[in-house]
Amino acid sequence: MRILVVEDEVKMADLIRKGLERDHYSVMTTHTGTDGLALALAYPFDAIVLDVMLPGLEGFELAKRLRAVGNATPILFLTARDTEDDLVRGLDEGGDDYLTKPFSFREFSARLRALTRRFPQTAPTVLRVEDLTLERATHQVSRAGQRIELTRTEYLLLEFFMRHPGQVLTRDVLIDAVWGLSESIEGNTLDTFIKLLRQKVDYGFGRKLLQTVRGFGYKLGQA
Ligand code: CA
């Protein structure tokens, strides 16, 4: 499990890192919001621990920008503020959970475990559904040996489908998985991306893998 910790209080960041390393997580720490965003976009993490008050770019804004580009890495916010407005805002911007300072490491660790269980980012390095292959390390997708170029959002959508082959996935589940829990997207955004993905993954190949299950949602493979 790889965790990104974005926290400007160096002592706090060190404590979290040491605690997580003791629990066998692989941890990357940074002290500014701008670096945090760059790292979160550059590397795959299983979760991000994100302080709210940060120099450069504050935590809520960082989360918002990540979600805006389709990055669905689960986020646990850390904050000294505990008003209801902040809580709602943090979750609205795409946070998945929220912990108010001061907190015990035990509680922190339990919340992080729950978060990574709820939103498992770790999957086999190579996902396969019939003749469709997705390599998570390189983000390469191919069907029957033919390379398929996807945008970031199309890729995230396909990766989620490939982690749940043959399962009917509802619209809400797909939207949560790709755009983040509370991110509000336009009504037909999902359909538009499904259409784009279908053109790339199915067009010109004999068998249609991405299917619409009318009234329920969509599924990939295993007709
Ligand atoms: Ca801070």
Coordinates of N, CA and C and ligand atoms in Angstrom, one line a residue:
M1 N 0.8 -1.2 0.0 CA 0.0 0.0 0.0 C 0.9 1.2 0.0
R2 N 0.6 2.1 -0.9 CA 1.4 3.4 -1.0 C 0.5 4.5 -0.6
I3 N 1.0 5.3 0.4 CA 0.2 6.4 0.9 C 1.0 7.7 0.7
L4 N 0.3 8.8 0.3 CA 0.9 10.1 0.2 C 0.4 10.9 1.4
V5 N 1.3 11.5 2.1 CA 1.0 12.3 3.2 C 1.3 13.8 2.9
V6 N 0.3 14.7 2.9 CA 0.6 16.1 2.6 C 0.2 16.8 3.9
E7 N 1.3 17.3 4.6 CA 1.1 17.9 5.9 C 2.3 18.9 6.1
D8 N 1.9 20.2 6.3 CA 3.0 21.1 6.5 C 3.7 21.2 7.8
E9 N 3.0 20.6 8.9 CA 3.7 20.5 10.2 C 4.6 19.3 10.1
V10 N 5.9 19.7 10.0 CA 6.9 18.6 9.8 C 6.9 17.5 10.8
K11 N 6.7 17.9 12.1 CA 6.7 16.9 13.2 C 5.6 16.0 13.0
M12 N 4.4 16.5 12.7 CA 3.2 15.7 12.5 C 3.4 14.8 11.3
A13 N 3.9 15.3 10.2 CA 4.1 14.5 9.0 C 5.1 13.3 9.3
D14 N 6.1 13.6 10.1 CA 7.1 12.6 10.5 C 6.5 11.5 11.3
L15 N 5.6 11.9 12.3 CA 5.0 11.0 13.2 C 4.1 10.1 12.4
I16 N 3.3 10.6 11.5 CA 2.4 9.9 10.6 C 3.2 8.9 9.8
R17 N 4.3 9.4 9.2 CA 5.1 8.5 8.3 C 5.7 7.4 9.1
K18 N 6.3 7.7 10.2 CA 6.9 6.6 11.0 C 5.8 5.5 11.4
G19 N 4.7 6.0 11.9 CA 3.6 5.1 12.3 C 3.1 4.3 11.1
L20 N 3.0 4.9 10.0 CA 2.5 4.1 8.8 C 3.6 3.1 8.3
E21 N 4.9 3.5 8.4 CA 5.9 2.6 8.0 C 6.0 1.4 8.9
R22 N 5.7 1.7 10.2 CA 5.7 0.6 11.1 C 4.5 -0.4 10.8
D23 N 3.5 0.1 10.2 CA 2.4 -0.7 9.8 C 2.6 -1.3 8.3
H24 N 3.8 -1.1 7.8 CA 4.2 -1.7 6.5 C 3.6 -1.0 5.3
Y25 N 3.2 0.3 5.5 CA 2.8 1.1 4.3 C 4.1 1.7 3.7
S26 N 4.0 1.9 2.4 CA 5.1 2.7 1.8 C 4.6 4.2 1.7
V27 N 5.4 5.1 2.3 CA 4.9 6.4 2.5 C 5.7 7.5 1.8
M28 N 5.1 8.4 1.2 CA 5.8 9.6 0.6 C 5.2 10.8 1.3
T29 N 6.1 11.7 1.8 CA 5.6 12.9 2.5 C 6.0 14.1 1.8
T30 N 5.1 15.1 1.8 CA 5.4 16.4 1.3 C 4.8 17.5 2.2
H31 N 5.3 18.7 2.2 CA 4.8 19.7 3.1 C 4.1 20.9 2.5
T32 N 3.9 20.9 1.1 CA 3.1 21.9 0.5 C 2.0 21.3 -0.4
G33 N 1.0 22.1 -0.6 CA -0.1 21.7 -1.4 C 0.3 21.5 -2.8
T34 N 1.1 22.4 -3.3 CA 1.5 22.3 -4.7 C 2.3 21.1 -5.0
D35 N 3.3 20.8 -4.2 CA 4.0 19.5 -4.3 C 3.1 18.3 -4.2
G36 N 2.2 18.4 -3.2 CA 1.2 17.3 -3.0 C 0.4 17.0 -4.3
L37 N 0.0 18.0 -4.9 CA -0.8 17.8 -6.1 C 0.0 17.2 -7.2
A38 N 1.3 17.7 -7.4 CA 2.2 17.2 -8.4 C 2.4 15.7 -8.2
L39 N 2.7 15.3 -6.9 CA 3.0 13.9 -6.6 C 1.7 13.0 -6.8
A40 N 0.6 13.6 -6.4 CA -0.6 12.8 -6.5 C -1.0 12.5 -8.0
L41 N -0.6 13.4 -8.8 CA -0.9 13.3 -10.3 C 0.2 12.4 -10.9
A42 N 1.4 12.4 -10.4 CA 2.5 11.6 -11.0 C 2.5 10.2 -10.6
Y43 N 2.1 9.8 -9.4 CA 2.3 8.4 -8.9 C 0.9 7.9 -8.5
P44 N 0.8 6.5 -8.7 CA -0.5 5.9 -8.1 C -0.3 5.7 -6.6
F45 N -1.3 6.2 -5.9 CA -1.3 5.9 -4.4 C -2.6 5.2 -4.1
D46 N -2.6 4.5 -3.0 CA -3.8 3.8 -2.5 C -4.6 4.7 -1.7
A47 N -4.0 5.8 -1.1 CA -4.8 6.8 -0.4 C -3.9 8.0 -0.2
I48 N -4.6 9.1 0.0 CA -3.9 10.4 0.3 C -4.4 10.9 1.7
V49 N -3.4 11.2 2.5 CA -3.7 11.8 3.8 C -3.4 13.3 3.6
L50 N -4.5 14.2 3.7 CA -4.4 15.5 3.3 C -4.8 16.5 4.3
D51 N -3.8 17.3 4.8 CA -4.0 18.4 5.7 C -4.9 19.5 5.0
V52 N -5.7 20.2 5.7 CA -6.5 21.2 5.0 C -5.8 22.5 4.9
M53 N -5.2 23.0 6.0 CA -4.5 24.3 5.9 C -3.0 24.0 5.5
L54 N -2.7 24.4 4.2 CA -1.4 24.1 3.7 C -0.9 25.3 2.9
P55 N 0.4 25.5 2.9 CA 0.9 26.6 2.1 C 0.9 26.2 0.6
G56 N 0.8 27.2 -0.2 CA 0.7 27.0 -1.7 C -0.7 26.7 -2.1
L57 N -1.2 25.6 -1.8 CA -2.5 25.2 -2.3 C -3.2 24.5 -1.1
E58 N -4.3 25.0 -0.7 CA -4.9 24.3 0.5 C -5.6 23.0 0.1
G59 N -5.8 22.2 1.2 CA -6.2 20.8 1.0 C -7.5 20.6 0.2
F60 N -8.5 21.4 0.5 CA -9.8 21.3 -0.3 C -9.6 21.5 -1.8
E61 N -8.8 22.6 -2.1 CA -8.5 22.9 -3.5 C -7.7 21.8 -4.2
L62 N -6.8 21.2 -3.4 CA -6.0 20.1 -4.0 C -6.9 19.0 -4.4
A63 N -7.8 18.6 -3.4 CA -8.8 17.5 -3.7 C -9.7 17.8 -4.9
K64 N -10.1 19.1 -5.0 CA -11.0 19.5 -6.0 C -10.3 19.3 -7.4
R65 N -9.0 19.7 -7.4 CA -8.3 19.6 -8.7 C -8.0 18.2 -9.1
L66 N -7.7 17.4 -8.1 CA -7.5 15.9 -8.4 C -8.8 15.3 -9.0
R67 N -9.9 15.6 -8.4 CA -11.2 15.0 -8.8 C -11.5 15.6 -10.2
A68 N -11.2 16.8 -10.4 CA -11.5 17.4 -11.7 C -10.8 16.7 -12.9
V69 N -9.7 16.1 -12.6 CA -9.0 15.4 -13.7 C -9.3 13.9 -13.7
G70 N -10.3 13.5 -12.9 CA -10.6 12.1 -12.8 C -9.8 11.2 -11.9
N71 N -9.0 11.8 -11.1 CA -8.2 11.0 -10.1 C -9.1 10.7 -8.9
A72 N -9.3 9.4 -8.7 CA -10.2 8.9 -7.7 C -9.6 8.4 -6.4
T73 N -8.3 8.6 -6.2 CA -7.6 8.1 -5.1 C -8.3 8.6 -3.8
P74 N -8.6 7.6 -2.9 CA -9.3 8.0 -1.7 C -8.5 9.0 -0.8
I75 N -9.3 10.0 -0.3 CA -8.6 11.1 0.5 C -9.2 11.1 1.9
L76 N -8.2 11.1 2.9 CA -8.6 11.3 4.3 C -8.1 12.7 4.7
F77 N -9.0 13.6 5.0 CA -8.6 15.0 5.4 C -8.2 15.0 6.8
L78 N -7.2 15.8 7.1 CA -6.8 16.1 8.5 C -7.0 17.6 8.7
T79 N -7.7 17.9 9.8 CA -7.9 19.4 10.0 C -8.0 19.7 11.5
A80 N -7.6 20.9 11.8 CA -7.8 21.4 13.1 C -9.2 22.0 13.3
R81 N -9.8 22.3 12.2 CA -11.1 23.0 12.3 C -12.2 21.9 12.4
D82 N -13.2 22.1 13.1 CA -14.2 21.1 13.2 C -15.6 21.6 13.0
T83 N -15.8 22.7 12.3 CA -17.1 23.2 12.1 C -17.8 22.4 11.1
E84 N -19.1 22.4 11.1 CA -19.9 21.6 10.1 C -19.7 22.1 8.7
D85 N -19.5 23.4 8.5 CA -19.3 23.9 7.2 C -18.1 23.3 6.5
D86 N -17.0 23.2 7.3 CA -15.7 22.7 6.8 C -15.9 21.3 6.4
L87 N -16.6 20.5 7.3 CA -16.8 19.1 7.0 C -17.5 18.9 5.7
V88 N -18.6 19.7 5.5 CA -19.4 19.5 4.3 C -18.5 19.9 3.1
R89 N -17.8 21.0 3.2 CA -17.0 21.5 2.1 C -15.9 20.4 1.7
G90 N -15.3 19.9 2.7 CA -14.2 18.9 2.5 C -14.7 17.7 1.7
L91 N -15.9 17.2 2.1 CA -16.5 16.1 1.5 C -17.0 16.4 0.1
D92 N -17.5 17.6 0.0 CA -18.0 18.1 -1.3 C -16.9 18.2 -2.4
E93 N -15.7 18.5 -1.9 CA -14.6 18.7 -2.8 C -14.0 17.3 -3.2
G94 N -14.5 16.3 -2.7 CA -14.1 14.9 -3.1 C -13.3 14.2 -2.0
G95 N -13.4 14.7 -0.8 CA -12.8 13.9 0.3 C -13.6 12.7 0.7
D96 N -13.0 11.7 1.2 CA -13.8 10.5 1.5 C -14.0 10.3 3.0
D97 N -13.1 10.9 3.8 CA -13.2 10.8 5.2 C -12.5 12.0 5.8
Y98 N -12.7 12.2 7.1 CA -12.3 13.4 7.7 C -11.9 13.1 9.2
L99 N -10.8 13.7 9.6 CA -10.3 13.4 11.0 C -9.9 14.8 11.5
T100 N -10.4 15.1 12.7 CA -10.1 16.4 13.3 C -8.9 16.2 14.3
K101 N -7.9 17.1 14.2 CA -6.8 17.1 15.1 C -7.2 17.7 16.4
P102 N -6.7 17.2 17.6 CA -5.7 16.1 17.6 C -6.4 14.8 17.6
F103 N -5.7 13.8 17.0 CA -6.3 12.4 17.0 C -5.3 11.4 17.4
S104 N -5.7 10.3 17.8 CA -4.7 9.2 18.2 C -4.3 8.5 16.9
F105 N -3.1 8.0 16.9 CA -2.6 7.3 15.7 C -3.4 6.1 15.5
R106 N -3.9 5.5 16.6 CA -4.7 4.3 16.5 C -6.0 4.5 15.7
E107 N -6.6 5.6 16.0 CA -7.9 6.0 15.3 C -7.5 6.3 13.8
F108 N -6.5 7.1 13.6 CA -6.1 7.5 12.3 C -5.8 6.2 11.4
S109 N -5.1 5.3 12.0 CA -4.7 4.1 11.3 C -6.0 3.2 10.9
A110 N -6.9 3.2 11.9 CA -8.2 2.4 11.6 C -9.0 3.1 10.5
R111 N -9.0 4.4 10.5 CA -9.8 5.1 9.5 C -9.2 4.9 8.1
L112 N -7.8 4.9 8.1 CA -7.1 4.8 6.8 C -7.4 3.3 6.3
R113 N -7.3 2.4 7.2 CA -7.6 1.0 6.8 C -9.0 0.9 6.2
A114 N -9.9 1.5 6.9 CA -11.3 1.4 6.4 C -11.4 2.0 5.0
L115 N -10.7 3.1 4.8 CA -10.8 3.9 3.6 C -10.2 3.1 2.4
T116 N -9.1 2.4 2.6 CA -8.4 1.7 1.6 C -9.2 0.4 1.3
R117 N -10.0 -0.1 2.3 CA -10.8 -1.3 2.1 C -12.0 -0.9 1.2
R118 N -12.6 0.3 1.6 CA -13.8 0.7 0.8 C -13.4 1.1 -0.6
F119 N -12.3 1.6 -0.8 CA -11.9 2.0 -2.2 C -10.6 1.4 -2.6
P120 N -10.6 0.1 -2.8 CA -9.3 -0.6 -3.1 C -8.7 -0.1 -4.4
Q121 N -7.5 0.5 -4.3 CA -6.8 0.9 -5.5 C -5.8 -0.2 -6.0
T122 N -5.5 -1.0 -5.0 CA -4.5 -2.1 -5.4 C -5.2 -3.2 -6.1
A123 N -4.8 -3.5 -7.2 CA -5.3 -4.6 -8.0 C -4.1 -5.3 -8.7
P124 N -4.3 -6.4 -9.3 CA -3.2 -7.0 -10.0 C -2.6 -6.0 -11.0
T125 N -1.3 -6.1 -11.3 CA -0.7 -5.2 -12.2 C -1.2 -5.2 -13.6
V126 N -1.6 -6.4 -14.0 CA -2.2 -6.5 -15.3 C -3.6 -7.0 -15.2
L127 N -4.6 -6.3 -15.7 CA -6.0 -6.7 -15.7 C -6.4 -7.3 -17.1
R128 N -7.1 -8.4 -17.1 CA -7.5 -8.9 -18.4 C -9.0 -9.3 -18.3
V129 N -9.7 -8.9 -19.4 CA -11.1 -9.3 -19.6 C -11.1 -9.8 -21.1
E130 N -11.3 -11.1 -21.2 CA -11.2 -11.7 -22.5 C -9.9 -11.3 -23.3
D131 N -10.0 -10.6 -24.4 CA -8.8 -10.2 -25.1 C -8.4 -8.8 -24.9
L132 N -9.0 -8.2 -23.9 CA -8.7 -6.8 -23.5 C -7.7 -6.8 -22.3
T133 N -6.7 -6.1 -22.4 CA -5.6 -6.0 -21.4 C -5.3 -4.6 -21.0
L134 N -5.2 -4.5 -19.6 CA -4.8 -3.1 -19.1 C -3.6 -3.3 -18.2
E135 N -2.5 -2.6 -18.4 CA -1.4 -2.6 -17.6 C -1.4 -1.4 -16.7
R136 N -1.5 -1.6 -15.4 CA -1.7 -0.5 -14.4 C -0.5 0.3 -14.3
A137 N 0.7 -0.3 -14.4 CA 1.9 0.4 -14.2 C 2.2 1.4 -15.3
T138 N 1.9 1.1 -16.5 CA 2.2 1.9 -17.6 C 0.9 2.6 -18.2
H139 N -0.2 2.2 -17.7 CA -1.5 2.7 -18.2 C -1.7 2.3 -19.7
Q140 N -1.1 1.2 -20.1 CA -1.3 0.8 -21.5 C -2.5 -0.2 -21.6
V141 N -3.3 0.1 -22.6 CA -4.5 -0.7 -22.8 C -4.4 -1.3 -24.3
S142 N -4.7 -2.6 -24.4 CA -4.7 -3.1 -25.7 C -5.8 -4.2 -25.8
R143 N -6.3 -4.3 -27.1 CA -7.3 -5.4 -27.3 C -6.8 -6.2 -28.5
A144 N -6.8 -7.5 -28.3 CA -6.3 -8.5 -29.3 C -4.9 -8.0 -29.8
G145 N -4.1 -7.5 -28.9 CA -2.7 -7.1 -29.3 C -2.6 -5.7 -29.9
Q146 N -3.8 -5.0 -30.1 CA -3.8 -3.7 -30.7 C -3.9 -2.6 -29.6
R147 N -3.0 -1.7 -29.7 CA -2.9 -0.7 -28.7 C -4.1 0.3 -28.7
I148 N -4.7 0.6 -27.6 CA -5.9 1.5 -27.5 C -5.4 2.8 -26.7
E149 N -5.6 4.0 -27.3 CA -5.3 5.2 -26.6 C -6.5 5.7 -25.8
L150 N -6.4 5.9 -24.5 CA -7.5 6.4 -23.7 C -7.1 7.7 -23.0
T151 N -8.1 8.6 -22.8 CA -7.9 9.7 -22.0 C -7.9 9.3 -20.5
R152 N -7.5 10.2 -19.6 CA -7.4 9.8 -18.2 C -8.8 9.3 -17.7
T153 N -9.8 10.0 -17.9 CA -11.1 9.6 -17.4 C -11.6 8.3 -18.0
E154 N -11.4 8.1 -19.3 CA -11.8 6.8 -20.0 C -11.0 5.7 -19.4
Y155 N -9.7 6.0 -19.1 CA -8.8 4.9 -18.5 C -9.4 4.5 -17.1
L156 N -9.7 5.5 -16.3 CA -10.2 5.2 -14.9 C -11.5 4.4 -15.0
L157 N -12.3 4.8 -15.9 CA -13.6 4.1 -16.1 C -13.3 2.6 -16.5
L158 N -12.5 2.5 -17.5 CA -12.2 1.1 -17.9 C -11.5 0.3 -16.8
E159 N -10.6 0.9 -16.1 CA -9.9 0.2 -15.0 C -10.9 -0.3 -14.0
F160 N -11.9 0.5 -13.7 CA -12.9 0.1 -12.7 C -13.8 -1.0 -13.3
F161 N -14.2 -1.0 -14.5 CA -14.9 -2.1 -15.1 C -14.1 -3.3 -15.1
M162 N -12.8 -3.2 -15.4 CA -12.0 -4.4 -15.5 C -11.7 -5.1 -14.1
R163 N -11.8 -4.3 -13.1 CA -11.7 -4.8 -11.7 C -13.0 -5.6 -11.3
H164 N -14.0 -5.3 -12.1 CA -15.3 -6.0 -11.7 C -15.9 -6.6 -13.0
P165 N -15.2 -7.6 -13.6 CA -15.6 -8.2 -14.8 C -17.0 -8.9 -14.7
G166 N -17.9 -8.7 -15.6 CA -19.1 -9.4 -15.6 C -20.1 -8.9 -14.6
Q167 N -19.7 -7.9 -13.8 CA -20.7 -7.4 -12.8 C -21.4 -6.2 -13.4
V168 N -22.7 -6.1 -13.0 CA -23.5 -5.0 -13.5 C -23.2 -3.8 -12.5
L169 N -22.6 -2.7 -13.0 CA -22.2 -1.6 -12.2 C -23.2 -0.4 -12.4
T170 N -23.8 0.0 -11.4 CA -24.8 1.1 -11.5 C -24.2 2.4 -11.8
R171 N -25.0 3.3 -12.3 CA -24.4 4.7 -12.6 C -23.8 5.3 -11.4
D172 N -24.5 5.2 -10.2 CA -23.9 5.8 -9.0 C -22.6 5.3 -8.6
V173 N -22.4 4.0 -8.7 CA -21.2 3.3 -8.4 C -20.1 3.8 -9.4
L174 N -20.4 3.9 -10.6 CA -19.4 4.3 -11.6 C -19.0 5.7 -11.4
I175 N -20.0 6.6 -11.1 CA -19.7 8.0 -10.9 C -18.8 8.2 -9.6
D176 N -19.2 7.5 -8.6 CA -18.4 7.5 -7.4 C -16.9 7.1 -7.6
A177 N -16.8 6.0 -8.4 CA -15.5 5.4 -8.6 C -14.6 6.3 -9.4
V178 N -15.2 7.0 -10.4 CA -14.3 7.8 -11.3 C -14.2 9.3 -10.9
W179 N -15.3 9.8 -10.5 CA -15.3 11.3 -10.2 C -15.2 11.6 -8.7
G180 N -15.2 10.6 -7.9 CA -15.1 10.8 -6.4 C -16.5 10.9 -5.8
L181 N -16.6 10.6 -4.5 CA -17.8 10.4 -3.8 C -18.9 11.5 -4.1
S182 N -18.5 12.8 -3.8 CA -19.6 13.8 -3.8 C -19.4 14.8 -4.9
E183 N -18.5 14.4 -5.8 CA -18.3 15.3 -6.9 C -19.6 15.3 -7.8
S184 N -20.1 16.5 -8.0 CA -21.4 16.5 -8.8 C -21.0 16.7 -10.3
I185 N -21.5 15.8 -11.1 CA -21.2 15.9 -12.5 C -22.5 16.1 -13.3
E186 N -22.4 16.6 -14.5 CA -23.6 16.8 -15.3 C -24.2 15.4 -15.6
G187 N -25.6 15.5 -15.7 CA -26.4 14.2 -15.8 C -25.9 13.3 -16.9
N188 N -25.4 13.8 -18.0 CA -25.1 12.8 -19.1 C -23.6 12.6 -19.3
T189 N -22.8 13.1 -18.3 CA -21.3 13.0 -18.5 C -20.9 11.5 -18.5
L190 N -21.5 10.7 -17.6 CA -21.2 9.3 -17.6 C -21.5 8.7 -19.0
D191 N -22.7 8.9 -19.5 CA -23.1 8.3 -20.8 C -22.1 8.7 -21.9
T192 N -21.7 10.0 -21.8 CA -20.8 10.5 -22.9 C -19.5 9.7 -22.8
F193 N -18.9 9.5 -21.6 CA -17.7 8.8 -21.5 C -17.8 7.3 -21.8
I194 N -19.0 6.7 -21.5 CA -19.2 5.3 -21.8 C -19.2 5.2 -23.3
K195 N -19.8 6.1 -24.0 CA -19.9 6.1 -25.5 C -18.5 6.2 -26.1
L196 N -17.7 7.1 -25.5 CA -16.3 7.3 -26.0 C -15.5 6.0 -25.8
L197 N -15.7 5.5 -24.6 CA -14.9 4.3 -24.2 C -15.3 3.1 -25.1
R198 N -16.6 3.0 -25.4 CA -17.2 1.9 -26.2 C -16.6 2.0 -27.6
Q199 N -16.5 3.2 -28.1 CA -16.0 3.4 -29.5 C -14.5 2.8 -29.5
K200 N -13.8 3.1 -28.5 CA -12.4 2.7 -28.5 C -12.2 1.3 -28.2
V201 N -13.0 0.7 -27.3 CA -12.7 -0.6 -26.9 C -13.4 -1.7 -27.7
D202 N -14.6 -1.3 -28.3 CA -15.4 -2.3 -29.0 C -15.4 -2.1 -30.5
Y203 N -15.2 -0.8 -31.0 CA -15.4 -0.6 -32.4 C -14.3 -1.3 -33.2
G204 N -14.8 -2.0 -34.2 CA -13.9 -2.8 -35.1 C -13.5 -4.1 -34.5
F205 N -13.9 -4.5 -33.3 CA -13.7 -5.8 -32.8 C -15.0 -6.6 -32.9
G206 N -14.9 -7.9 -33.1 CA -16.1 -8.7 -33.3 C -17.1 -8.6 -32.1
R207 N -16.6 -8.9 -31.0 CA -17.4 -9.1 -29.8 C -17.5 -7.8 -29.0
K208 N -18.7 -7.4 -28.6 CA -18.9 -6.2 -27.9 C -18.7 -6.5 -26.4
L209 N -17.7 -5.9 -25.7 CA -17.5 -6.2 -24.3 C -18.3 -5.3 -23.4
L210 N -18.4 -4.0 -23.7 CA -19.1 -3.1 -22.8 C -20.6 -3.0 -23.1
Q211 N -21.3 -3.6 -22.2 CA -22.7 -3.7 -22.5 C -23.6 -2.8 -21.5
T212 N -24.7 -2.4 -22.1 CA -25.7 -1.6 -21.3 C -26.7 -2.6 -20.8
V213 N -26.9 -2.5 -19.5 CA -27.9 -3.4 -18.9 C -29.1 -2.5 -18.5
R214 N -30.1 -2.4 -19.4 CA -31.1 -1.4 -19.3 C -31.8 -1.3 -18.0
G215 N -31.9 -0.1 -17.4 CA -32.5 0.0 -16.1 C -31.6 -0.2 -15.0
F216 N -30.4 -0.8 -15.2 CA -29.5 -1.1 -14.1 C -28.2 -0.4 -14.2
G217 N -27.5 -0.4 -15.4 CA -26.2 0.2 -15.5 C -25.5 -0.4 -16.6
Y218 N -24.2 -0.7 -16.4 CA -23.3 -1.2 -17.4 C -22.5 -2.4 -16.9
K219 N -22.0 -3.2 -17.8 CA -21.1 -4.2 -17.4 C -20.1 -4.5 -18.5
L220 N -18.9 -5.1 -18.1 CA -17.9 -5.4 -19.1 C -17.6 -6.9 -19.1
G221 N -17.8 -7.5 -20.3 CA -17.5 -8.9 -20.4 C -18.5 -9.8 -19.9
Q222 N -18.2 -11.1 -20.1 CA -19.1 -12.2 -19.6 C -20.5 -12.0 -19.9
A223 N -20.9 -12.1 -21.2 CA -22.3 -11.8 -21.7 C -23.2 -12.8 -21.1
Ligands
CA1 CA -1.5 22.7 8.3

